PDB file of C-alpha atoms in Angstrom:
ATOM      1  CA  MET V 144      82.956 102.751 124.410  1.00  0.00           C
ATOM      2  CA  GLU V 145      84.520 105.133 126.539  1.00  0.00           C
ATOM      3  CA  LEU V 146      88.131 104.982 126.215  1.00  0.00           C
ATOM      4  CA  THR V 147      89.721 104.459 129.075  1.00  0.00           C
ATOM      5  CA  LYS V 148      93.764 104.445 129.656  1.00  0.00           C
ATOM      6  CA  ALA V 149      94.845 100.710 128.891  1.00  0.00           C
ATOM      7  CA  LEU V 150      92.230 100.496 125.548  1.00  0.00           C
ATOM      8  CA  SER V 151      94.704 103.722 124.526  1.00  0.00           C
ATOM      9  CA  LYS V 152      97.293 102.494 125.425  1.00  0.00           C
ATOM     10  CA  ARG V 153      96.506  99.183 123.080  1.00  0.00           C
ATOM     11  CA  ASN V 154      95.956 101.668 120.370  1.00  0.00           C
ATOM     12  CA  TYR V 155      98.675 103.875 120.021  1.00  0.00           C
ATOM     13  CA  LYS V 156     100.702 100.537 120.209  1.00  0.00           C
ATOM     14  CA  SER V 157      98.464  98.819 117.562  1.00  0.00           C
ATOM     15  CA  LEU V 158      99.038 102.073 115.572  1.00  0.00           C
ATOM     16  CA  LEU V 159     102.436 101.805 115.975  1.00  0.00           C
ATOM     17  CA  TRP V 160     102.806  98.786 114.240  1.00  0.00           C
ATOM     18  CA  HIS V 161     101.182 100.034 111.412  1.00  0.00           C
ATOM     19  CA  ALA V 162     102.804 102.735 111.467  1.00  0.00           C
ATOM     20  CA  ALA V 163     105.802 100.439 111.097  1.00  0.00           C
ATOM     21  CA  PHE V 164     104.729  97.598 108.352  1.00  0.00           C
ATOM     22  CA  LEU V 165     103.504 100.533 106.606  1.00  0.00           C
ATOM     23  CA  ALA V 166     107.149 102.211 106.768  1.00  0.00           C
ATOM     24  CA  LEU V 167     108.534  98.173 105.529  1.00  0.00           C
ATOM     25  CA  ALA V 168     106.261  98.526 103.024  1.00  0.00           C
ATOM     26  CA  LYS V 169     107.413 101.655 101.804  1.00  0.00           C
ATOM     27  CA  ASN V 170     109.958 101.688  99.383  1.00  0.00           C
ATOM     28  CA  PHE V 171     108.711  98.400  97.829  1.00  0.00           C
ATOM     29  CA  MET V 172     105.819 100.554  96.513  1.00  0.00           C
ATOM     30  CA  ASP V 173     108.055 104.265  95.578  1.00  0.00           C
ATOM     31  CA  VAL V 174     106.338 106.361  93.293  1.00  0.00           C
ATOM     32  CA  ASP V 175     109.332 107.954  92.321  1.00  0.00           C
ATOM     33  CA  THR V 176     111.851 105.113  91.594  1.00  0.00           C
ATOM     34  CA  ILE V 177     110.539 101.478  91.489  1.00  0.00           C
ATOM     35  CA  ILE V 178     106.590 102.556  89.894  1.00  0.00           C
ATOM     36  CA  PRO V 179     108.218 105.018  86.837  1.00  0.00           C
ATOM     37  CA  ALA V 180     111.425 101.958  86.708  1.00  0.00           C
ATOM     38  CA  MET V 181     108.696  99.162  86.813  1.00  0.00           C
ATOM     39  CA  VAL V 182     106.423 101.178  84.025  1.00  0.00           C
ATOM     40  CA  ILE V 183     110.441 101.467  82.006  1.00  0.00           C
ATOM     41  CA  ASP V 184     110.594  97.573  82.217  1.00  0.00           C
ATOM     42  CA  ALA V 185     106.849  96.141  81.181  1.00  0.00           C
ATOM     43  CA  GLY V 186     108.071  98.765  78.052  1.00  0.00           C
ATOM     44  CA  GLY V 187     105.732 101.732  78.576  1.00  0.00           C
ATOM     45  CA  SER V 188     107.545 105.354  77.987  1.00  0.00           C
ATOM     46  CA  SER V 189     107.592 108.634  79.799  1.00  0.00           C
ATOM     47  CA  VAL V 190     103.871 109.098  78.817  1.00  0.00           C
ATOM     48  CA  HIS V 191     102.949 106.734  80.793  1.00  0.00           C
ATOM     49  CA  VAL V 192     105.566 107.319  84.190  1.00  0.00           C
ATOM     50  CA  GLY V 193     104.377 110.666  83.932  1.00  0.00           C
ATOM     51  CA  PHE V 194     100.251 109.487  83.714  1.00  0.00           C
ATOM     52  CA  LEU V 195     101.045 106.876  86.545  1.00  0.00           C
ATOM     53  CA  THR V 196     102.721 110.472  88.796  1.00  0.00           C
ATOM     54  CA  ALA V 197      98.929 111.945  88.272  1.00  0.00           C
ATOM     55  CA  ILE V 198      97.226 109.169  89.542  1.00  0.00           C
ATOM     56  CA  LEU V 199      99.256 108.395  92.131  1.00  0.00           C
ATOM     57  CA  LEU V 200      99.561 111.495  93.288  1.00  0.00           C
ATOM     58  CA  GLY V 201      97.200 114.012  91.573  1.00  0.00           C
ATOM     59  CA  VAL V 202      93.871 111.265  91.881  1.00  0.00           C
ATOM     60  CA  ALA V 203      94.589 110.319  95.336  1.00  0.00           C
ATOM     61  CA  LYS V 204      94.874 113.796  96.651  1.00  0.00           C
ATOM     62  CA  ILE V 205      91.073 114.092  94.312  1.00  0.00           C
ATOM     63  CA  ALA V 206      89.500 110.701  96.369  1.00  0.00           C
ATOM     64  CA  GLN V 207      90.550 112.311  99.657  1.00  0.00           C
ATOM     65  CA  PHE V 208      88.261 115.408  99.030  1.00  0.00           C
ATOM     66  CA  PHE V 209      85.081 112.810  97.558  1.00  0.00           C
ATOM     67  CA  PHE V 210      86.226 110.651 100.679  1.00  0.00           C
ATOM     68  CA  ALA V 211      86.490 113.062 103.682  1.00  0.00           C
ATOM     69  CA  PRO V 212      82.458 114.494 103.208  1.00  0.00           C
ATOM     70  CA  PHE V 213      81.357 110.858 103.204  1.00  0.00           C
ATOM     71  CA  LEU V 214      83.105 109.661 105.602  1.00  0.00           C
ATOM     72  CA  GLN V 215      83.037 112.583 107.814  1.00  0.00           C
ATOM     73  CA  ASN V 216      79.386 111.822 109.300  1.00  0.00           C
ATOM     74  CA  LYS V 217      80.422 107.983 109.706  1.00  0.00           C
ATOM     75  CA  GLU V 218      80.029 107.020 113.453  1.00  0.00           C
ATOM     76  CA  GLN V 219      82.492 104.259 113.054  1.00  0.00           C
ATOM     77  CA  LYS V 220      85.576 104.277 110.145  1.00  0.00           C
ATOM     78  CA  LYS V 221      88.099 100.738 111.331  1.00  0.00           C
ATOM     79  CA  GLY V 222      85.208  99.094 108.676  1.00  0.00           C
ATOM     80  CA  TYR V 223      86.480 101.983 106.064  1.00  0.00           C
ATOM     81  CA  LEU V 224      90.094 101.252 106.857  1.00  0.00           C
ATOM     82  CA  LEU V 225      90.012  97.821 106.789  1.00  0.00           C
ATOM     83  CA  LEU V 226      88.996  98.510 102.743  1.00  0.00           C
ATOM     84  CA  GLY V 227      91.542 100.628 102.208  1.00  0.00           C
ATOM     85  CA  ILE V 228      94.472  98.851 103.492  1.00  0.00           C
ATOM     86  CA  ASN V 229      92.895  95.525 102.170  1.00  0.00           C
ATOM     87  CA  SER V 230      92.344  97.059  98.946  1.00  0.00           C
ATOM     88  CA  ARG V 231      95.743  98.094  99.194  1.00  0.00           C
ATOM     89  CA  ILE V 232      97.239  94.889 100.165  1.00  0.00           C
ATOM     90  CA  LEU V 233      95.329  93.093  97.178  1.00  0.00           C
ATOM     91  CA  SER V 234      96.161  95.995  94.188  1.00  0.00           C
ATOM     92  CA  LEU V 235     100.354  94.862  95.574  1.00  0.00           C
ATOM     93  CA  ALA V 236      99.458  91.101  95.147  1.00  0.00           C
ATOM     94  CA  ALA V 237      97.354  91.494  91.892  1.00  0.00           C
ATOM     95  CA  LEU V 238     100.604  93.729  90.696  1.00  0.00           C
ATOM     96  CA  ALA V 239     103.074  90.429  92.177  1.00  0.00           C
ATOM     97  CA  VAL V 240     101.050  88.671  89.913  1.00  0.00           C
ATOM     98  CA  ILE V 241     100.780  90.327  86.961  1.00  0.00           C
ATOM     99  CA  PHE V 242     105.079  90.674  87.142  1.00  0.00           C
ATOM    100  CA  LEU V 243     104.690  87.067  87.509  1.00  0.00           C
ATOM    101  CA  PHE V 244     102.741  85.833  84.810  1.00  0.00           C
ATOM    102  CA  SER V 245     104.568  88.606  82.108  1.00  0.00           C
ATOM    103  CA  GLY V 246     105.311  86.345  79.924  1.00  0.00           C
ATOM    104  CA  ASP V 247     102.221  85.247  78.968  1.00  0.00           C
ATOM    105  CA  LEU V 248     100.639  88.817  78.927  1.00  0.00           C
ATOM    106  CA  LYS V 249     101.800  91.585  76.303  1.00  0.00           C
ATOM    107  CA  GLN V 250     103.189  94.200  77.012  1.00  0.00           C
ATOM    108  CA  ASP V 251      99.522  96.179  76.539  1.00  0.00           C
ATOM    109  CA  ILE V 252      97.815  94.038  78.945  1.00  0.00           C
ATOM    110  CA  ILE V 253     100.842  94.694  81.247  1.00  0.00           C
ATOM    111  CA  LEU V 254     100.184  98.247  81.717  1.00  0.00           C
ATOM    112  CA  LEU V 255      97.331  98.813  81.137  1.00  0.00           C
ATOM    113  CA  LEU V 256      96.674  96.144  84.889  1.00  0.00           C
ATOM    114  CA  ILE V 257      99.611  98.175  86.430  1.00  0.00           C
ATOM    115  CA  PHE V 258      97.318 101.731  85.447  1.00  0.00           C
ATOM    116  CA  VAL V 259      93.638 100.013  86.874  1.00  0.00           C
ATOM    117  CA  PHE V 260      95.470  98.786  89.784  1.00  0.00           C
ATOM    118  CA  ILE V 261      97.599 101.326  90.880  1.00  0.00           C
ATOM    119  CA  THR V 262      95.206 103.766  90.517  1.00  0.00           C
ATOM    120  CA  ILE V 263      92.819 101.142  92.751  1.00  0.00           C
ATOM    121  CA  PHE V 264      96.026 101.665  95.334  1.00  0.00           C
ATOM    122  CA  ALA V 265      95.613 105.192  95.304  1.00  0.00           C
ATOM    123  CA  ILE V 266      92.284 105.840  95.364  1.00  0.00           C
ATOM    124  CA  SER V 267      92.360 102.902  98.827  1.00  0.00           C
ATOM    125  CA  GLY V 268      94.764 104.707 100.107  1.00  0.00           C
ATOM    126  CA  SER V 269      93.317 108.427 100.675  1.00  0.00           C
ATOM    127  CA  PHE V 270      90.560 106.175 101.508  1.00  0.00           C
ATOM    128  CA  ALA V 271      92.428 104.846 104.316  1.00  0.00           C
ATOM    129  CA  ASN V 272      94.524 107.455 105.327  1.00  0.00           C
ATOM    130  CA  ILE V 273      91.529 110.083 105.847  1.00  0.00           C
ATOM    131  CA  SER V 274      89.859 106.685 108.492  1.00  0.00           C
ATOM    132  CA  PHE V 275      93.678 106.894 110.320  1.00  0.00           C
ATOM    133  CA  THR V 276      93.291 109.837 110.849  1.00  0.00           C
ATOM    134  CA  ASP V 277      89.527 109.932 112.370  1.00  0.00           C
ATOM    135  CA  ILE V 278      90.504 106.807 115.113  1.00  0.00           C
ATOM    136  CA  LEU V 279      93.952 107.876 115.646  1.00  0.00           C
ATOM    137  CA  GLY V 280      92.404 110.950 117.362  1.00  0.00           C
ATOM    138  CA  LYS V 281      89.478 109.200 118.951  1.00  0.00           C
ATOM    139  CA  SER V 282      92.243 106.292 120.104  1.00  0.00           C
ATOM    140  CA  VAL V 283      94.922 107.456 121.682  1.00  0.00           C
ATOM    141  CA  MET V 284      94.405 109.872 124.574  1.00  0.00           C
ATOM    142  CA  GLN V 285      95.743 113.276 123.791  1.00  0.00           C
ATOM    143  CA  GLU V 286      98.391 113.616 125.878  1.00  0.00           C
ATOM    144  CA  LYS V 287      99.955 110.672 123.938  1.00  0.00           C
ATOM    145  CA  ARG V 288      99.874 112.083 120.602  1.00  0.00           C
ATOM    146  CA  LYS V 289     102.543 113.873 120.474  1.00  0.00           C
ATOM    147  CA  SER V 290     104.662 110.945 121.759  1.00  0.00           C
ATOM    148  CA  PHE V 291     102.611 108.660 119.476  1.00  0.00           C
ATOM    149  CA  PHE V 292     103.827 110.818 116.392  1.00  0.00           C
ATOM    150  CA  SER V 293     108.135 111.495 117.766  1.00  0.00           C
ATOM    151  CA  ILE V 294     108.242 107.673 118.303  1.00  0.00           C
ATOM    152  CA  LYS V 295     106.165 106.641 114.765  1.00  0.00           C
ATOM    153  CA  GLN V 296     108.685 109.395 112.620  1.00  0.00           C
ATOM    154  CA  ALA V 297     111.328 107.596 114.342  1.00  0.00           C
ATOM    155  CA  ILE V 298     109.972 103.912 113.763  1.00  0.00           C
ATOM    156  CA  SER V 299     108.707 105.240 110.189  1.00  0.00           C
ATOM    157  CA  ASN V 300     112.514 106.487 109.102  1.00  0.00           C
ATOM    158  CA  THR V 301     114.179 102.992 110.206  1.00  0.00           C
ATOM    159  CA  GLY V 302     111.461 101.194 108.549  1.00  0.00           C
ATOM    160  CA  ILE V 303     112.402 103.356 105.834  1.00  0.00           C
ATOM    161  CA  LEU V 304     116.251 101.996 105.502  1.00  0.00           C
ATOM    162  CA  ILE V 305     114.839  98.914 106.679  1.00  0.00           C
ATOM    163  CA  SER V 306     113.474  98.487 102.950  1.00  0.00           C
ATOM    164  CA  ALA V 307     115.735 100.613 100.850  1.00  0.00           C
ATOM    165  CA  TYR V 308     118.284  98.485 101.333  1.00  0.00           C
ATOM    166  CA  LEU V 309     115.562  95.272 101.043  1.00  0.00           C
ATOM    167  CA  ALA V 310     114.676  96.966  98.178  1.00  0.00           C
ATOM    168  CA  SER V 311     117.517  97.040  96.254  1.00  0.00           C
ATOM    169  CA  ARG V 312     118.945  93.450  97.524  1.00  0.00           C
ATOM    170  CA  VAL V 313     115.587  92.604  95.643  1.00  0.00           C
ATOM    171  CA  LEU V 314     116.503  94.280  92.890  1.00  0.00           C
ATOM    172  CA  VAL V 315     120.058  93.160  92.330  1.00  0.00           C
ATOM    173  CA  VAL V 316     119.532  89.826  93.739  1.00  0.00           C
ATOM    174  CA  PHE V 317     116.516  88.658  90.656  1.00  0.00           C
ATOM    175  CA  ASP V 318     115.975  89.544  87.202  1.00  0.00           C
ATOM    176  CA  TYR V 319     112.829  91.346  85.579  1.00  0.00           C
ATOM    177  CA  PRO V 320     109.975  90.490  85.523  1.00  0.00           C
ATOM    178  CA  SER V 321     110.699  88.224  88.930  1.00  0.00           C
ATOM    179  CA  ASN V 322     111.994  91.535  90.685  1.00  0.00           C
ATOM    180  CA  TYR V 323     108.631  94.229  90.551  1.00  0.00           C
ATOM    181  CA  SER V 324     106.410  90.975  91.270  1.00  0.00           C
ATOM    182  CA  ALA V 325     108.725  90.136  94.565  1.00  0.00           C
ATOM    183  CA  LEU V 326     108.860  94.015  95.714  1.00  0.00           C
ATOM    184  CA  PHE V 327     104.696  93.865  95.515  1.00  0.00           C
ATOM    185  CA  PHE V 328     104.236  90.915  97.017  1.00  0.00           C
ATOM    186  CA  ILE V 329     106.608  91.924 100.319  1.00  0.00           C
ATOM    187  CA  ALA V 330     105.038  95.234 100.091  1.00  0.00           C
ATOM    188  CA  ALA V 331     101.640  93.438 100.687  1.00  0.00           C
ATOM    189  CA  PHE V 332     102.730  91.317 103.273  1.00  0.00           C
ATOM    190  CA  SER V 333     104.065  93.967 104.943  1.00  0.00           C
ATOM    191  CA  LEU V 334     101.165  95.940 104.467  1.00  0.00           C
ATOM    192  CA  LEU V 335      99.561  92.754 105.640  1.00  0.00           C
ATOM    193  CA  VAL V 336     100.960  92.357 108.833  1.00  0.00           C
TER     194      VAL V 336
END
């Protein structure tokens, strides 16, 4: 399909919409604050936090190394982007459910499930990011990309500020484990939108 100005404009707005809700979800799943605190509250140690940080940062980068060649030869990447986004939504929702029912689960099981779903979250994020970058390059006209990134940055910064405030309120208003359950439900819903 040929990229027309009208189609580029629609894609431009759609990608900004995605950026806004991704920014809102960001602090609800923050690797520097929320995730480590969640692991400690679930009975983990600093070693668990270290492994989880390695998964979130290292595994995501390694996954990009393997996914990039796979996706490079694919003509259509929208399905892969949606697979990555939907996998992230499901992993966040699963984390929310784990904390919702954490009173019925043993600490070791909770920690194991956290690691499983955070790994899915990290891998699917790198998968989605490669597709997103490719789709952006093909679906927004070149002369509009510079303004896209400027506006995206402004929207993302605003969304991150709003989500930081909301996340801090959720952590104060609710007790453990309801606070983490609410955080991950909000993050999953934001990505879903």
